[in-house]
Amino acid sequence: MKLLAKQIIKEGPGWAKMVPEEGEDLWHAYNLILEGDRVEATTFRKVQKDLGTGSESERVKLKLMVAVQGVEYDAEGQQIRLKGRNLTENEHVRLGAYHTIELELHRAFTLHKDVWDSVDVERVRTASDPAASADLAVLLITEGLAHLCLVGSTCTLTRAKVEANVPRKRGAAAAGYDKAMDSFYDKVFAAVVRHVDWDIVRCLVIAGPGFAKDQFREYLDKEAQRRELRTLMLNKSKILLASASSAYKHSIKEVLASSVVAGQIKDTKAAKEVQALADFMTMLAHDSSRAFYGPGHVHAAHEMGAIQTLLITDSLFRTSDVKKRKQFVQLVDEVTAGGGTVHVFSGMHASGEQLNQLTGIAAILRFPLPDLEDAEFEADW
Amino acid sequence: MQGLSVGEGERQQDGTAAAAAAAPSPPRRPLSDYRPEGELAAACASAAAAEGAGGGARPRLHLVVLGHVDAGKSTLMGRMLFELGLVPDKAVHKTQREAAASGKGSFAWAWMLDERPEERARGVTVDVAVTRFETPGRNVTLLDAPGHRDFVPNMIAGAAQADAALLIVDGSPGSFEAGFEAAAPGSPAGGGQTREHAQLARSLGVEQVAVVVTKLDTCGFSRERFDLIRAQLEPFLRTCGFREAAVQWLPAVGPTGDNLVKPAADPRLAAWWRGPTLAQAIDAFSPTHRLVEKPLRLPVSDVVRGGKAGVTVGGKLEGGALRVGSRVAVMPSGQQAAVKALEVDGKAASLARAGDSADVTLAGIDTTAVGPGSVLCHPDFPVPLVAKFEARVVVLDVAVPILRGQQVTIHAHTARESGHISGLVSLLNGKTGEVQRARPRCLLKGQSAVVEVTPARPLCLECYSDYRALGRVALRDGGRTIAVGVVTGCTPREAPGQ
């Protein structure tokens, strides 16, 4: 995200002018813009032109500021739709009329907020920090199923999903097996060529159970030679093999935790999140009175100053309930002030998705709180 | 979360499921209303009588071969086929020449079953091989399963169809221990497959098992080794739920064929082994009851041929019966089709009853609407399509405790689907089964509990009490089986407008 200009007072009002450059920047914008904020951007409006002989509508390009009431994020279409009331005086759109601004890549927008809390400021910092992004392409493949995913710094996007019916029978259908596998590998090959952009992708990891990954690697090299695809041949060294237990999307966690890939991605957000969640699970296995999840339990542990590591997903900050959001932001500030570490998980990563299903908030404590285990909190469920 | 997957799949599962949703699904009639049609029932009764009279047709048995990788499963069964005279000598010499040529002479027998090129190249069974043979007392459908840890999902599809199992245990020093070691808690490495296969088989409905100890020739056929292995394995099998009487024990040697059909020829083994041969052990398995009185259920294990002439699918009939011309509903797509041709044991047949493995050619359906995991059902009693289900499960060796949101692969009959555990409903007392604690925080190894599971796409499932064969589930993640159990409640998919 390119930060053109900003004038922000911490915990106070301010504005920031930004240009989203890649898919993830829209995810950052989605987490920044909340109900009640004001966004100014160039947008299009269908306006009725009456030419005496009847009216015909025309799309007019104009700059509007809207008081946001609804934010819609479209991961696949790379777009955000902001629904709200118009605040700019102009001849085409009445004051207070409803208008939807579409934020797209390479289109600047200015965000005005009444309160920029620490989470927002941190979000703007990481969004505009170019070093943070380390794109890793992961191809999960087994017989008849493949997922091609792009692991960015804050988003894991599934670029392609290929499914095929591969006959498993022997004897008569064996001939059918080779033909079906080749057509399956061919579809996966086409997806890799189209979606893996070797300029931004550091390496392509082919992972999965059994031998499908090795066979596809041979197929990839053979086809690259046959079709003389220079980019593929040049980047052969960037293709790694790793093991994973299945080709389903959630097995990407195993690839990110595997030693094969560690060198490439050790400092990225995705790897740190997988590690933090793994630490939480291991602590729960060894000493369950030092690992808690659910807002009720975590707040109770926080009151005793017990939180060593806080795991929280960004989805929790997107609630429309301002009081709840302030509560979570305050929790984050106090834990960091108290020397604890805070991991803000991205809901678009596999580990973030899993934490979201686990109430979205969890904590590893400095010391055990056995009596907290039996406490029931309505807020949890 | 937002729909993340850009579907480029050849198999538009979502597309066809949506088409089915448009057609108003008939209200589900309870299974108890089902009465087999007149002539179908008559045909089944006459076939059962023929089988009972002991004429040509022997009772059928689906036998799955399980065990840790390289325990010698395929070699043993390849030699068994030869001992039963089902393999012409010409084929034996050809395979032995090919195996010796590529430097894998000792795999000659295994290649009878491992026909796929990468299986032969790597010397590991990848997928379940289905062959048939007859022992004096049984007509056996053999399912030679893979032992490698990565291919447990294929093994599950095989074990789900089995009535009985052979658990092959490598008797050579160190190998038995490797296959039987439990998963160390906390470490990512899972346990041995002797352990995992036994637990899985029991939970998938296999109640009878024969433990075959192989490679005893490496330790001079010592009786102490055999008894030591039995002493360690027997209590474990009891904890898995196998009754003492349902477990048989015997030694055997694949490459030489000792104690397979003919009693042991090797003097060192013959000196102390008086027990049954493998063939006698197979005859000792009691055949299972054929569920002909229930509506038709045929979980599809694979699609043999697709094309304009109709789609041929293979699988085992778990219930009901099929004749050429019967109409079937293909779930989860919901489309109806007619049976054009029927093959049982590789021979054309006019009738296939519960308990038979059959290749069914369907007319009036396109290849993308059916695949492994689909179920052919009676048109008026289709299997429910489940959006969410509750299951009573036992937690096996898990690296970390199971929490809500745990992402899993769901295995049921021949179907497999990704999904997640959407709720820990209650913790149960292992012995009595009563609820110990509602909404537990997490589930640890060995505990039994009721959990709610949400598959990524609707799944064909039945409650265990209604239809046992389609009511058993196994949950796996990270290359391990984390829990096995039975379905106690199904939430059918809300067809829009319902």
PDB file of C-alpha atoms in Angstrom, chain A residues 27 30 73 75-76 143 147 156-173 177-178 183 187 191 194-195 208-211 213-215 218 244-246 248-251 253-254 278 280-282 284-286 288-289 291-293 297 315 318 347-348 350 353-354 356-359 373-374 376 378 380-381, chain B residues 1-11 13-14 113-119 122 124-130 132 148 150-151 153-154 157 185-186 301-305 314 359 367-368 370-372 399-401 403-409 416-421 424 437-442 444 457 476-480:
ATOM      1  CA  TRP A  27      -7.498  -6.628   2.922  1.00  0.00           C
ATOM      2  CA  TYR A  30     -11.096  -3.654   4.738  1.00  0.00           C
ATOM      3  CA  TYR A  73     -14.843  -7.249   0.781  1.00  0.00           C
ATOM      4  CA  ALA A  75     -11.443 -11.400  -2.213  1.00  0.00           C
ATOM      5  CA  GLU A  76     -11.770 -12.878  -5.710  1.00  0.00           C
ATOM      6  CA  GLU A 143      -4.462 -38.090  -7.063  1.00  0.00           C
ATOM      7  CA  HIS A 147      -5.189 -26.569  -4.710  1.00  0.00           C
ATOM      8  CA  THR A 156      -3.665 -16.811   1.616  1.00  0.00           C
ATOM      9  CA  LEU A 157      -5.637 -16.732  -1.621  1.00  0.00           C
ATOM     10  CA  THR A 158      -6.684 -19.922  -3.407  1.00  0.00           C
ATOM     11  CA  ARG A 159      -5.875 -19.198  -7.025  1.00  0.00           C
ATOM     12  CA  ALA A 160      -7.094 -22.517  -8.495  1.00  0.00           C
ATOM     13  CA  LYS A 161      -8.803 -25.723  -7.422  1.00  0.00           C
ATOM     14  CA  VAL A 162      -8.606 -28.719  -9.794  1.00  0.00           C
ATOM     15  CA  GLU A 163     -10.701 -31.847  -9.214  1.00  0.00           C
ATOM     16  CA  ALA A 164     -10.861 -34.883 -11.514  1.00  0.00           C
ATOM     17  CA  ASN A 165     -12.268 -38.392 -11.416  1.00  0.00           C
ATOM     18  CA  VAL A 166      -9.251 -40.702 -11.658  1.00  0.00           C
ATOM     19  CA  PRO A 167     -10.275 -44.340 -12.093  1.00  0.00           C
ATOM     20  CA  ARG A 168      -8.594 -46.366  -9.350  1.00  0.00           C
ATOM     21  CA  LYS A 169      -9.465 -49.789 -10.616  1.00  0.00           C
ATOM     22  CA  ARG A 170      -6.890 -52.196 -12.021  1.00  0.00           C
ATOM     23  CA  GLY A 171      -6.837 -54.360 -15.086  1.00  0.00           C
ATOM     24  CA  ALA A 172      -9.184 -53.045 -17.777  1.00  0.00           C
ATOM     25  CA  ALA A 173      -9.317 -49.497 -16.440  1.00  0.00           C
ATOM     26  CA  TYR A 177      -5.784 -44.360 -15.363  1.00  0.00           C
ATOM     27  CA  ASP A 178      -2.755 -43.008 -17.266  1.00  0.00           C
ATOM     28  CA  SER A 183      -5.280 -34.752 -18.302  1.00  0.00           C
ATOM     29  CA  LYS A 187      -4.948 -28.876 -15.967  1.00  0.00           C
ATOM     30  CA  ALA A 191      -3.062 -23.325 -13.523  1.00  0.00           C
ATOM     31  CA  ARG A 194      -1.206 -18.828 -15.412  1.00  0.00           C
ATOM     32  CA  HIS A 195      -1.186 -17.982 -11.698  1.00  0.00           C
ATOM     33  CA  GLY A 208       1.003 -33.583  -0.770  1.00  0.00           C
ATOM     34  CA  PRO A 209       0.804 -37.188   0.352  1.00  0.00           C
ATOM     35  CA  GLY A 210       2.471 -40.044  -1.510  1.00  0.00           C
ATOM     36  CA  PHE A 211       4.083 -39.783  -4.951  1.00  0.00           C
ATOM     37  CA  LYS A 213       4.061 -34.438  -5.888  1.00  0.00           C
ATOM     38  CA  ASP A 214       7.156 -36.177  -7.276  1.00  0.00           C
ATOM     39  CA  GLN A 215       5.335 -37.254 -10.434  1.00  0.00           C
ATOM     40  CA  GLU A 218       8.751 -34.572 -13.311  1.00  0.00           C
ATOM     41  CA  ALA A 244       1.721 -32.785   3.578  1.00  0.00           C
ATOM     42  CA  SER A 245      -0.960 -35.139   4.853  1.00  0.00           C
ATOM     43  CA  SER A 246      -3.694 -34.166   2.340  1.00  0.00           C
ATOM     44  CA  TYR A 248      -7.100 -29.970   1.206  1.00  0.00           C
ATOM     45  CA  LYS A 249      -6.492 -26.264   1.779  1.00  0.00           C
ATOM     46  CA  HIS A 250      -6.032 -26.562   5.556  1.00  0.00           C
ATOM     47  CA  SER A 251      -2.968 -28.772   5.076  1.00  0.00           C
ATOM     48  CA  LYS A 253      -0.306 -25.215   7.779  1.00  0.00           C
ATOM     49  CA  GLU A 254       1.933 -28.292   7.558  1.00  0.00           C
ATOM     50  CA  ALA A 278       1.279 -24.473  17.499  1.00  0.00           C
ATOM     51  CA  PHE A 280      -0.717 -22.536  22.113  1.00  0.00           C
ATOM     52  CA  MET A 281      -1.748 -26.115  21.250  1.00  0.00           C
ATOM     53  CA  THR A 282       1.395 -27.624  22.786  1.00  0.00           C
ATOM     54  CA  LEU A 284      -2.728 -26.808  26.118  1.00  0.00           C
ATOM     55  CA  ALA A 285      -1.430 -30.395  25.867  1.00  0.00           C
ATOM     56  CA  HIS A 286       1.204 -29.987  28.593  1.00  0.00           C
ATOM     57  CA  SER A 288      -4.066 -26.816  30.229  1.00  0.00           C
ATOM     58  CA  SER A 289      -4.292 -24.253  33.043  1.00  0.00           C
ATOM     59  CA  ALA A 291      -3.754 -21.946  27.841  1.00  0.00           C
ATOM     60  CA  PHE A 292      -7.219 -20.372  27.482  1.00  0.00           C
ATOM     61  CA  TYR A 293      -9.483 -19.317  24.604  1.00  0.00           C
ATOM     62  CA  HIS A 297     -11.528 -16.517  29.926  1.00  0.00           C
ATOM     63  CA  SER A 315     -11.907 -10.105  12.391  1.00  0.00           C
ATOM     64  CA  ARG A 318     -14.113  -5.364  12.590  1.00  0.00           C
ATOM     65  CA  GLY A 347      -8.441 -14.048   9.022  1.00  0.00           C
ATOM     66  CA  MET A 348      -7.289 -14.839   5.485  1.00  0.00           C
ATOM     67  CA  ALA A 350      -5.345 -20.945   7.346  1.00  0.00           C
ATOM     68  CA  GLU A 353      -9.361 -19.206   9.981  1.00  0.00           C
ATOM     69  CA  GLN A 354      -8.833 -21.911  12.596  1.00  0.00           C
ATOM     70  CA  ASN A 356     -11.602 -17.601  14.194  1.00  0.00           C
ATOM     71  CA  GLN A 357     -13.543 -20.826  14.628  1.00  0.00           C
ATOM     72  CA  LEU A 358     -12.066 -21.046  18.111  1.00  0.00           C
ATOM     73  CA  THR A 359     -13.774 -17.737  19.152  1.00  0.00           C
ATOM     74  CA  GLU A 373     -10.576 -23.722  33.947  1.00  0.00           C
ATOM     75  CA  ASP A 374     -13.924 -24.477  35.509  1.00  0.00           C
ATOM     76  CA  GLU A 376     -18.008 -20.636  32.630  1.00  0.00           C
ATOM     77  CA  GLU A 378     -21.501 -16.732  28.638  1.00  0.00           C
ATOM     78  CA  ASP A 380     -17.520 -17.505  25.048  1.00  0.00           C
ATOM     79  CA  TRP A 381     -20.222 -19.264  23.050  1.00  0.00           C
TER      80      TRP A 381
ATOM     81  CA  MET B   1     -15.475 -16.673   5.456  1.00  0.00           C
ATOM     82  CA  GLN B   2     -15.635 -15.396   1.891  1.00  0.00           C
ATOM     83  CA  GLY B   3     -15.719 -18.124  -0.756  1.00  0.00           C
ATOM     84  CA  LEU B   4     -12.032 -18.436  -1.473  1.00  0.00           C
ATOM     85  CA  SER B   5     -11.857 -21.172  -4.045  1.00  0.00           C
ATOM     86  CA  VAL B   6     -11.937 -20.208  -7.711  1.00  0.00           C
ATOM     87  CA  GLY B   7     -13.526 -23.410  -8.980  1.00  0.00           C
ATOM     88  CA  GLU B   8     -11.783 -24.672 -12.095  1.00  0.00           C
ATOM     89  CA  GLY B   9     -12.644 -28.229 -11.225  1.00  0.00           C
ATOM     90  CA  GLU B  10     -13.721 -30.612 -13.945  1.00  0.00           C
ATOM     91  CA  ARG B  11     -16.126 -32.135 -11.412  1.00  0.00           C
ATOM     92  CA  GLN B  13     -19.843 -30.813  -7.446  1.00  0.00           C
ATOM     93  CA  ASP B  14     -21.382 -27.477  -6.390  1.00  0.00           C
ATOM     94  CA  LEU B 113      -1.473 -57.302  -7.107  1.00  0.00           C
ATOM     95  CA  ASP B 114       0.576 -54.119  -7.551  1.00  0.00           C
ATOM     96  CA  GLU B 115      -0.032 -53.496 -11.243  1.00  0.00           C
ATOM     97  CA  ARG B 116       0.399 -49.716 -11.411  1.00  0.00           C
ATOM     98  CA  PRO B 117       3.783 -48.463 -12.774  1.00  0.00           C
ATOM     99  CA  GLU B 118       4.626 -46.230  -9.789  1.00  0.00           C
ATOM    100  CA  GLU B 119       3.721 -49.046  -7.373  1.00  0.00           C
ATOM    101  CA  ARG B 122       8.672 -47.761  -5.712  1.00  0.00           C
ATOM    102  CA  VAL B 124       4.908 -49.844  -2.308  1.00  0.00           C
ATOM    103  CA  THR B 125       1.182 -50.518  -2.757  1.00  0.00           C
ATOM    104  CA  VAL B 126      -0.563 -47.192  -3.388  1.00  0.00           C
ATOM    105  CA  ASP B 127      -4.189 -48.150  -3.895  1.00  0.00           C
ATOM    106  CA  VAL B 128      -6.490 -50.994  -2.868  1.00  0.00           C
ATOM    107  CA  ALA B 129      -6.233 -53.926  -5.304  1.00  0.00           C
ATOM    108  CA  VAL B 130      -9.483 -55.880  -5.728  1.00  0.00           C
ATOM    109  CA  ARG B 132     -11.359 -62.624  -6.140  1.00  0.00           C
ATOM    110  CA  HIS B 148       2.234 -46.637   3.791  1.00  0.00           C
ATOM    111  CA  ASP B 150       0.374 -41.434   3.322  1.00  0.00           C
ATOM    112  CA  PHE B 151      -2.168 -43.865   1.797  1.00  0.00           C
ATOM    113  CA  PRO B 153      -7.218 -42.724   3.175  1.00  0.00           C
ATOM    114  CA  ASN B 154      -7.166 -45.341   0.372  1.00  0.00           C
ATOM    115  CA  ALA B 157     -12.092 -46.866   1.514  1.00  0.00           C
ATOM    116  CA  PRO B 185       2.361 -37.159  22.366  1.00  0.00           C
ATOM    117  CA  GLY B 186       3.522 -33.723  21.232  1.00  0.00           C
ATOM    118  CA  SER B 301     -15.677 -46.791  -4.669  1.00  0.00           C
ATOM    119  CA  ASP B 302     -14.535 -45.844  -8.186  1.00  0.00           C
ATOM    120  CA  VAL B 303     -15.662 -44.888 -11.661  1.00  0.00           C
ATOM    121  CA  VAL B 304     -14.452 -47.644 -13.994  1.00  0.00           C
ATOM    122  CA  ARG B 305     -15.539 -46.273 -17.380  1.00  0.00           C
ATOM    123  CA  GLY B 314     -17.805 -50.138  -8.915  1.00  0.00           C
ATOM    124  CA  ASP B 359     -19.796 -53.049 -11.421  1.00  0.00           C
ATOM    125  CA  THR B 367     -19.867 -38.737 -15.674  1.00  0.00           C
ATOM    126  CA  THR B 368     -19.428 -35.591 -13.570  1.00  0.00           C
ATOM    127  CA  VAL B 370     -21.052 -39.527  -9.945  1.00  0.00           C
ATOM    128  CA  GLY B 371     -17.661 -40.264  -8.370  1.00  0.00           C
ATOM    129  CA  PRO B 372     -16.021 -42.035  -5.433  1.00  0.00           C
ATOM    130  CA  ALA B 399      -0.354 -34.682  18.933  1.00  0.00           C
ATOM    131  CA  VAL B 400      -2.317 -31.856  20.584  1.00  0.00           C
ATOM    132  CA  PRO B 401      -5.776 -31.787  22.192  1.00  0.00           C
ATOM    133  CA  LEU B 403     -10.353 -27.989  20.009  1.00  0.00           C
ATOM    134  CA  ARG B 404     -13.403 -26.436  18.384  1.00  0.00           C
ATOM    135  CA  GLY B 405     -12.368 -25.320  14.888  1.00  0.00           C
ATOM    136  CA  GLN B 406      -9.986 -28.267  14.429  1.00  0.00           C
ATOM    137  CA  GLN B 407      -9.718 -28.763  10.681  1.00  0.00           C
ATOM    138  CA  VAL B 408     -10.147 -32.439   9.689  1.00  0.00           C
ATOM    139  CA  THR B 409     -10.611 -34.789   6.748  1.00  0.00           C
ATOM    140  CA  ARG B 416     -13.950 -38.312   2.013  1.00  0.00           C
ATOM    141  CA  GLU B 417     -14.399 -34.570   2.463  1.00  0.00           C
ATOM    142  CA  SER B 418     -12.541 -31.778   4.229  1.00  0.00           C
ATOM    143  CA  GLY B 419     -14.329 -29.981   7.058  1.00  0.00           C
ATOM    144  CA  HIS B 420     -13.904 -28.834  10.647  1.00  0.00           C
ATOM    145  CA  ILE B 421     -15.143 -29.722  14.118  1.00  0.00           C
ATOM    146  CA  LEU B 424     -17.494 -30.012  21.282  1.00  0.00           C
ATOM    147  CA  ARG B 437     -19.339 -32.587  31.192  1.00  0.00           C
ATOM    148  CA  ALA B 438     -21.233 -30.422  28.715  1.00  0.00           C
ATOM    149  CA  ARG B 439     -19.227 -28.231  26.305  1.00  0.00           C
ATOM    150  CA  PRO B 440     -15.709 -29.410  27.294  1.00  0.00           C
ATOM    151  CA  ARG B 441     -12.824 -27.007  26.531  1.00  0.00           C
ATOM    152  CA  CYS B 442     -10.770 -29.595  24.701  1.00  0.00           C
ATOM    153  CA  LEU B 444      -7.533 -35.411  25.127  1.00  0.00           C
ATOM    154  CA  ARG B 457     -19.683 -29.799   1.017  1.00  0.00           C
ATOM    155  CA  ARG B 476      -8.030 -37.473  10.312  1.00  0.00           C
ATOM    156  CA  ASP B 477      -5.604 -34.539  10.239  1.00  0.00           C
ATOM    157  CA  GLY B 478      -1.864 -34.060   9.878  1.00  0.00           C
ATOM    158  CA  GLY B 479      -1.380 -37.608   8.609  1.00  0.00           C
ATOM    159  CA  ARG B 480      -2.949 -39.165  11.711  1.00  0.00           C
TER     160      ARG B 480
END
